[in-house]
Every structure is written in structure tokens, then in C-alpha cells.
mmCIF file of C-alpha atoms and ligand atoms in Angstrom:
data_model
loop_
_atom_site.group_PDB
_atom_site.id
_atom_site.type_symbol
_atom_site.label_atom_id
_atom_site.label_comp_id
_atom_site.label_asym_id
_atom_site.label_seq_id
_atom_site.Cartn_x
_atom_site.Cartn_y
_atom_site.Cartn_z
ATOM 1 C CA UNK D 1 105.641 94.701 82.756
ATOM 2 C CA UNK D 2 102.099 95.617 81.830
ATOM 3 C CA UNK D 3 98.791 93.829 82.166
ATOM 4 C CA UNK D 4 95.026 94.381 82.161
ATOM 5 C CA UNK D 5 93.847 93.685 85.720
ATOM 6 C CA UNK D 6 90.259 92.890 84.716
ATOM 7 C CA UNK D 7 91.123 90.289 82.075
ATOM 8 C CA UNK D 8 94.716 89.095 82.560
ATOM 9 C CA UNK D 9 96.436 87.301 85.438
ATOM 10 C CA UNK D 10 98.795 89.574 87.368
ATOM 11 C CA UNK D 11 102.350 88.658 86.281
ATOM 12 C CA UNK D 12 103.737 89.717 89.672
ATOM 13 C CA UNK D 13 103.278 87.792 92.923
ATOM 14 C CA UNK D 14 101.580 90.853 94.479
ATOM 15 C CA UNK D 15 99.223 93.267 92.727
ATOM 16 C CA UNK D 16 101.031 96.543 91.968
ATOM 17 C CA UNK D 17 97.806 98.607 92.017
ATOM 18 C CA UNK D 18 97.700 99.623 95.670
ATOM 19 C CA UNK D 19 101.454 100.147 95.720
ATOM 20 C CA UNK D 20 101.244 102.658 92.849
ATOM 21 C CA UNK D 21 98.575 104.816 94.503
ATOM 22 C CA UNK D 22 100.777 105.866 97.430
ATOM 23 C CA UNK D 23 100.950 107.274 99.984
ATOM 24 C CA UNK D 24 97.271 107.179 100.890
ATOM 25 C CA UNK D 25 96.129 109.230 103.888
ATOM 26 C CA UNK D 26 94.291 107.169 106.459
ATOM 27 C CA UNK D 27 90.700 107.917 107.293
ATOM 28 C CA UNK D 28 90.643 106.673 110.885
ATOM 29 C CA UNK D 29 86.909 106.834 111.323
ATOM 30 C CA UNK D 30 84.924 106.657 114.533
ATOM 31 C CA UNK D 31 81.176 106.220 114.607
ATOM 32 C CA UNK D 32 78.405 105.007 116.875
ATOM 33 C CA UNK D 33 75.488 102.654 116.294
ATOM 34 C CA UNK D 34 71.904 103.825 116.976
ATOM 35 C CA UNK D 35 71.954 101.774 120.194
ATOM 36 C CA UNK D 36 75.187 103.392 121.373
ATOM 37 C CA UNK D 37 77.963 100.927 120.449
ATOM 38 C CA UNK D 38 81.148 102.845 119.610
ATOM 39 C CA UNK D 39 83.167 101.915 116.516
ATOM 40 C CA UNK D 40 86.581 102.773 115.077
ATOM 41 C CA UNK D 41 88.303 101.576 111.872
ATOM 42 C CA UNK D 42 90.947 102.755 109.379
ATOM 43 C CA UNK D 43 90.075 103.439 105.730
ATOM 44 C CA UNK D 44 92.900 104.267 103.305
ATOM 45 C CA UNK D 45 90.453 104.665 100.433
ATOM 46 C CA UNK D 46 89.765 108.078 101.927
ATOM 47 C CA UNK D 47 90.087 111.543 100.426
ATOM 48 C CA UNK D 48 89.070 115.175 100.621
ATOM 49 C CA UNK D 49 86.880 116.152 97.658
ATOM 50 C CA UNK D 50 86.481 119.907 97.840
ATOM 51 C CA UNK D 51 86.856 122.714 100.363
ATOM 52 C CA UNK D 52 83.868 125.071 100.003
ATOM 53 C CA UNK D 53 82.291 123.512 101.957
ATOM 54 C CA UNK D 54 84.842 120.853 102.898
ATOM 55 C CA UNK D 55 83.642 117.438 101.748
ATOM 56 C CA UNK D 56 85.244 114.013 102.079
ATOM 57 C CA UNK D 57 84.678 110.429 100.972
ATOM 58 C CA UNK D 58 85.700 106.928 101.902
ATOM 59 C CA UNK D 59 85.214 103.653 100.072
ATOM 60 C CA UNK D 60 84.345 100.571 102.104
ATOM 61 C CA UNK D 61 84.732 97.143 100.540
ATOM 62 C CA UNK D 62 82.107 94.605 101.516
ATOM 63 C CA UNK D 63 83.108 91.518 103.479
ATOM 64 C CA UNK D 64 83.501 88.272 101.448
ATOM 65 C CA UNK D 65 80.032 87.160 102.631
ATOM 66 C CA UNK D 66 78.464 90.405 101.347
ATOM 67 C CA UNK D 67 78.063 92.151 104.710
ATOM 68 C CA UNK D 68 78.686 95.907 104.653
ATOM 69 C CA UNK D 69 81.214 97.614 106.947
ATOM 70 C CA UNK D 70 80.001 98.838 110.351
ATOM 71 C CA UNK D 71 81.302 102.369 109.691
ATOM 72 C CA UNK D 72 79.025 102.634 106.648
ATOM 73 C CA UNK D 73 76.000 101.262 108.500
ATOM 74 C CA UNK D 74 76.563 103.655 111.426
ATOM 75 C CA UNK D 75 77.095 106.703 109.183
ATOM 76 C CA UNK D 76 73.892 105.940 107.278
ATOM 77 C CA UNK D 77 71.837 105.243 110.422
ATOM 78 C CA UNK D 78 73.031 108.125 112.614
ATOM 79 C CA UNK D 79 74.130 110.681 109.998
ATOM 80 C CA UNK D 80 77.585 111.166 111.562
ATOM 81 C CA UNK D 81 81.173 109.956 111.754
ATOM 82 C CA UNK D 82 84.468 111.525 112.853
ATOM 83 C CA UNK D 83 87.865 111.473 111.138
ATOM 84 C CA UNK D 84 90.817 111.174 113.541
ATOM 85 C CA UNK D 85 94.369 111.871 112.327
ATOM 86 C CA UNK D 86 96.600 108.786 112.780
ATOM 87 C CA UNK D 87 100.059 109.736 113.961
ATOM 88 C CA UNK D 88 103.221 107.687 114.440
ATOM 89 C CA UNK D 89 102.411 107.429 118.162
ATOM 90 C CA UNK D 90 98.952 106.011 117.404
ATOM 91 C CA UNK D 91 99.976 103.517 114.715
ATOM 92 C CA UNK D 92 99.596 100.363 116.837
ATOM 93 C CA UNK D 93 96.185 101.418 118.121
ATOM 94 C CA UNK D 94 95.116 102.142 114.521
ATOM 95 C CA UNK D 95 96.242 98.653 113.505
ATOM 96 C CA UNK D 96 94.321 97.020 116.360
ATOM 97 C CA UNK D 97 91.225 99.019 115.419
ATOM 98 C CA UNK D 98 91.227 97.348 111.973
ATOM 99 C CA UNK D 99 90.330 93.989 113.533
ATOM 100 C CA UNK D 100 86.946 92.693 112.400
ATOM 101 C CA UNK D 101 84.980 92.442 115.637
ATOM 102 C CA UNK D 102 81.288 91.482 115.501
ATOM 103 C CA UNK D 103 78.783 94.352 114.990
ATOM 104 C CA UNK D 104 77.931 95.520 118.503
ATOM 105 C CA UNK D 105 81.489 95.143 119.879
ATOM 106 C CA UNK D 106 83.898 98.089 120.058
ATOM 107 C CA UNK D 107 87.454 98.251 118.697
ATOM 108 C CA UNK D 108 88.098 101.301 120.895
ATOM 109 C CA UNK D 109 88.429 99.396 124.164
ATOM 110 C CA UNK D 110 90.388 96.669 122.355
ATOM 111 C CA UNK D 111 92.906 99.301 121.202
ATOM 112 C CA UNK D 112 93.082 100.806 124.720
ATOM 113 C CA UNK D 113 92.214 104.288 123.502
ATOM 114 C CA UNK D 114 90.813 107.222 125.473
ATOM 115 C CA UNK D 115 88.008 109.118 123.746
ATOM 116 C CA UNK D 116 86.119 112.378 124.054
ATOM 117 C CA UNK D 117 82.650 113.011 122.646
ATOM 118 C CA UNK D 118 82.262 115.028 119.464
ATOM 119 C CA UNK D 119 80.569 118.420 119.818
ATOM 120 C CA UNK D 120 77.716 117.816 117.362
ATOM 121 C CA UNK D 121 76.915 114.131 117.892
ATOM 122 C CA UNK D 122 77.563 111.275 120.306
ATOM 123 C CA UNK D 123 80.415 109.930 118.161
ATOM 124 C CA UNK D 124 83.610 109.288 120.192
ATOM 125 C CA UNK D 125 86.812 110.993 119.029
ATOM 126 C CA UNK D 126 90.291 109.542 119.672
ATOM 127 C CA UNK D 127 91.525 111.795 122.497
ATOM 128 C CA UNK D 128 95.228 111.569 121.591
ATOM 129 C CA UNK D 129 94.714 112.431 117.935
ATOM 130 C CA UNK D 130 95.836 116.008 117.109
ATOM 131 C CA UNK D 131 93.093 116.737 114.524
ATOM 132 C CA UNK D 132 89.492 115.679 114.055
ATOM 133 C CA UNK D 133 86.769 116.343 111.476
ATOM 134 C CA UNK D 134 83.138 116.012 112.498
ATOM 135 C CA UNK D 135 81.568 114.626 109.312
ATOM 136 C CA UNK D 136 77.859 114.830 108.447
ATOM 137 C CA UNK D 137 76.700 112.017 106.165
ATOM 138 C CA UNK D 138 75.482 113.080 102.699
ATOM 139 C CA UNK D 139 74.987 109.927 100.623
ATOM 140 C CA UNK D 140 76.299 106.501 99.644
ATOM 141 C CA UNK D 141 77.171 105.518 96.086
ATOM 142 C CA UNK D 142 77.542 101.763 95.522
ATOM 143 C CA UNK D 143 79.890 100.399 92.851
ATOM 144 C CA UNK D 144 79.540 96.745 91.982
ATOM 145 C CA UNK D 145 82.837 94.855 91.679
ATOM 146 C CA UNK D 146 83.639 91.372 90.371
ATOM 147 C CA UNK D 147 83.113 89.914 93.854
ATOM 148 C CA UNK D 148 81.638 90.843 97.222
ATOM 149 C CA UNK D 149 84.985 92.208 98.437
ATOM 150 C CA UNK D 150 85.403 94.145 95.190
ATOM 151 C CA UNK D 151 82.015 95.802 95.707
ATOM 152 C CA UNK D 152 82.193 99.138 97.509
ATOM 153 C CA UNK D 153 80.069 101.614 99.380
ATOM 154 C CA UNK D 154 81.467 105.087 98.703
ATOM 155 C CA UNK D 155 80.295 107.353 101.499
ATOM 156 C CA UNK D 156 80.206 111.131 100.947
ATOM 157 C CA UNK D 157 80.102 113.565 103.860
ATOM 158 C CA UNK D 158 80.469 117.235 104.687
ATOM 159 C CA UNK D 159 83.047 118.291 107.275
ATOM 160 C CA UNK D 160 80.978 120.528 109.528
ATOM 161 C CA UNK D 161 83.456 121.011 112.388
ATOM 162 C CA UNK D 162 87.260 120.902 112.400
ATOM 163 C CA UNK D 163 89.259 120.439 115.604
ATOM 164 C CA UNK D 164 93.029 121.057 115.800
ATOM 165 C CA UNK D 165 94.762 120.900 119.185
ATOM 166 C CA UNK D 166 96.462 124.226 119.952
ATOM 167 C CA UNK D 167 99.827 122.563 120.572
ATOM 168 C CA UNK D 168 99.827 121.414 116.941
ATOM 169 C CA UNK D 169 99.422 124.938 115.515
ATOM 170 C CA UNK D 170 102.590 126.836 114.556
ATOM 171 C CA UNK D 171 103.191 130.537 115.226
ATOM 172 C CA UNK D 172 102.328 131.155 111.567
ATOM 173 C CA UNK D 173 98.900 129.570 112.106
ATOM 174 C CA UNK D 174 99.600 126.387 110.156
ATOM 175 C CA UNK D 175 99.237 122.801 111.327
ATOM 176 C CA UNK D 176 102.551 121.549 112.708
ATOM 177 C CA UNK D 177 102.702 118.397 110.594
ATOM 178 C CA UNK D 178 106.331 117.699 111.529
ATOM 179 C CA UNK D 179 105.243 117.552 115.163
ATOM 180 C CA UNK D 180 102.107 115.492 114.498
ATOM 181 C CA UNK D 181 103.912 112.976 112.207
ATOM 182 C CA UNK D 182 100.857 111.481 110.462
ATOM 183 C CA UNK D 183 101.292 108.042 108.951
ATOM 184 C CA UNK D 184 100.003 106.970 105.529
ATOM 185 C CA UNK D 185 99.313 103.688 103.808
ATOM 186 C CA UNK D 186 101.578 102.256 101.151
ATOM 187 C CA UNK D 187 101.075 98.928 99.341
ATOM 188 C CA UNK D 188 101.407 95.441 100.841
ATOM 189 C CA UNK D 189 101.811 95.721 104.659
ATOM 190 C CA UNK D 190 103.850 98.903 104.317
ATOM 191 C CA UNK D 191 103.280 102.375 105.747
ATOM 192 C CA UNK D 192 105.154 105.660 105.669
ATOM 193 C CA UNK D 193 105.416 108.523 108.136
ATOM 194 C CA UNK D 194 105.416 112.198 107.196
ATOM 195 C CA UNK D 195 108.659 113.441 108.736
ATOM 196 C CA UNK D 196 109.987 115.711 105.983
ATOM 197 C CA UNK D 197 108.493 118.151 103.510
ATOM 198 C CA UNK D 198 109.450 120.770 100.941
ATOM 199 C CA UNK D 199 107.707 123.862 99.596
ATOM 200 C CA UNK D 200 106.957 124.690 95.940
ATOM 201 C CA UNK D 201 104.927 127.564 94.492
ATOM 202 C CA UNK D 202 103.436 127.667 90.977
ATOM 203 C CA UNK D 203 105.401 130.245 88.982
ATOM 204 C CA UNK D 204 103.350 133.361 88.126
ATOM 205 C CA UNK D 205 100.239 131.997 89.864
ATOM 206 C CA UNK D 206 97.427 134.555 90.243
ATOM 207 C CA UNK D 207 96.879 135.742 93.842
ATOM 208 C CA UNK D 208 93.582 133.793 93.930
ATOM 209 C CA UNK D 209 95.264 130.623 92.692
ATOM 210 C CA UNK D 210 98.143 131.014 95.149
ATOM 211 C CA UNK D 211 95.754 131.724 98.042
ATOM 212 C CA UNK D 212 93.655 128.665 97.124
ATOM 213 C CA UNK D 213 96.681 126.370 97.194
ATOM 214 C CA UNK D 214 98.059 127.866 100.374
ATOM 215 C CA UNK D 215 94.669 127.441 102.011
ATOM 216 C CA UNK D 216 93.685 131.060 102.678
ATOM 217 C CA UNK D 217 89.931 131.218 103.249
HETATM 218 C C1 FMN H 301 95.585 100.958 107.132
HETATM 219 C C2 FMN H 301 94.311 100.250 106.764
HETATM 220 C C3 FMN H 301 93.527 100.772 105.765
HETATM 221 C C4 FMN H 301 92.319 100.164 105.416
HETATM 222 N N1 FMN H 301 91.565 100.697 104.420
HETATM 223 C C5 FMN H 301 90.378 100.143 104.101
HETATM 224 C C6 FMN H 301 89.569 100.715 103.079
HETATM 225 O O1 FMN H 301 89.923 101.736 102.474
HETATM 226 N N2 FMN H 301 88.380 100.129 102.806
HETATM 227 C C7 FMN H 301 87.944 99.024 103.482
HETATM 228 O O2 FMN H 301 86.854 98.538 103.209
HETATM 229 N N3 FMN H 301 88.687 98.464 104.467
HETATM 230 C C8 FMN H 301 89.886 99.000 104.795
HETATM 231 N N4 FMN H 301 90.653 98.444 105.796
HETATM 232 C C9 FMN H 301 90.092 97.322 106.569
HETATM 233 C C10 FMN H 301 89.078 97.832 107.611
HETATM 234 O O3 FMN H 301 89.688 98.711 108.530
HETATM 235 C C11 FMN H 301 88.497 96.627 108.381
HETATM 236 O O4 FMN H 301 87.731 95.842 107.478
HETATM 237 C C12 FMN H 301 87.641 97.027 109.572
HETATM 238 O O5 FMN H 301 87.365 95.884 110.339
HETATM 239 C C13 FMN H 301 86.330 97.668 109.168
HETATM 240 O O6 FMN H 301 85.695 98.042 110.348
HETATM 241 P P1 FMN H 301 84.165 98.446 110.462
HETATM 242 O O7 FMN H 301 83.336 97.268 109.950
HETATM 243 O O8 FMN H 301 84.014 98.671 111.943
HETATM 244 O O9 FMN H 301 83.916 99.684 109.664
HETATM 245 C C14 FMN H 301 91.885 99.001 106.115
HETATM 246 C C15 FMN H 301 92.706 98.458 107.125
HETATM 247 C C16 FMN H 301 93.914 99.076 107.439
HETATM 248 C C17 FMN H 301 94.773 98.476 108.521
#
């Protein structure tokens, strides 16, 4: 099977595109409107971009009627949002938080989540999440698609504060991912959970290269 998605009809009943780019980490993003309404939504078009300084991005598709996502509007208006790690235990709350509630209503109470305030802004952070990034808005790049939903706002931000709960740090000083069990997005309605891992080192890597991959500052 092969096809050109921009000019040919997909020969499969479901588009393979999102199911090839897997697993995608979930940017579970909290934000606040200028008049104080708290907001939370998952974004799987989410990625780290670089580490010195740490920068991230997410891509928000517009609604079919052309409205932009609340997370984008809040990030642009207040300059802040927070990334919350989604774990297996938080998966149902994450799913509820994806519901499209009118601007001005909060998904946080709907999902029954406890929050704590971020250190650098008034953005709420999901209290039961093991890791958070406080993200400072940099810019938005808009890419026009074939439709309103295909049109995206790509939001770039710098991670200016990282929180990791002490109970999720191993004796070696690494994040205990096996304990946190983050979930990630697959295609269709499918997800996966990180509950196994293996280690690999580049043969004959220079110390700088090895340190960079391992994450030494
Ligand atoms: C796991 C998951 C991943 C999602 N990823 C995206 C995404 O990358 N971009 C997007 O525009 N919407 C995505 N959505 C849908 C948004 O979460 C949904 O439109 C939400 O209502 C947006 O909320 P907001 O307007 O408060 O920002 C995703 C939904 C789920 C459940």
C-alpha cells in the first residue's frame, strides 16, 4: 500500500499517518485565562526541541469553525502554560480533560483533579502528576492546512522551571519512569504505557556525545 495523502484517497478505512508516528508523548497542558479561568487539555503533537535552554512546542489544530484552542489563546495572552506528565493512574482524568467545554469553563473540575499553583505564574498544575514543566511562551507559528481543522498554531516555549517529585527520583538521580508509568498516544483510539525499557550506548561515542545523550548537564 502507498498513497499521496494530499492528492489521493486513502485506500485504508483509517488514515495510517498518526499510527505511524508512534508513540507520541502527551503534552498535558494547563493554562489560565487573563480573567482567571483555569484550563487543561492533552496535546499529542507535543515535543521537546532542544535542551540548552530547554524548549518545547505543541501544535493545536483549529476547531472546524475556525476557532483557536483555548490553550493557545491563554499561552499567548498570559505568557505561560505548564506541562504535566500523564501517568497510567491519571489516564481517565486526561481523557476527560480533552472534552471541548466552552471558553470560560474549566476541564479541571470536570476531571475531578486537585491542583497546586505553579511557582512563576498563576497556572494550576495537576497535583498528582509526578513531573511538571513551567513553560514561558515564546511565539506562535501558524501553518495553513486544507481546512480549518488542518490549520495549526504551533506554539514554542522555553521550559524555565522543572519540577520532579522526590519519590520519582532513583538513587542514581534519574527519573523513575518505571514507577511513574507515563502513557503515550498511538493511532486511532489507542494508547500505550511505558512499563519496560532497555539501554543502548553508541559504540565509541566521544565523552561529550555520551554525556549529551545521557543527559549530563
Ligand atoms: C490524547 C489526546 C491528544 C490530543 N492531541 C491534540 C493535539 O495534538 N492537537 C490538538 O489540536 N488537539 C489535540 N487533542 C484534542 C484536544 O485535547 C481538545 O481539542 C481540547 O478540547 C482542546 O482544549 P483547549 O481548547 O482547552 O486547549 C488531543 C486529545 C487527546 C485525547
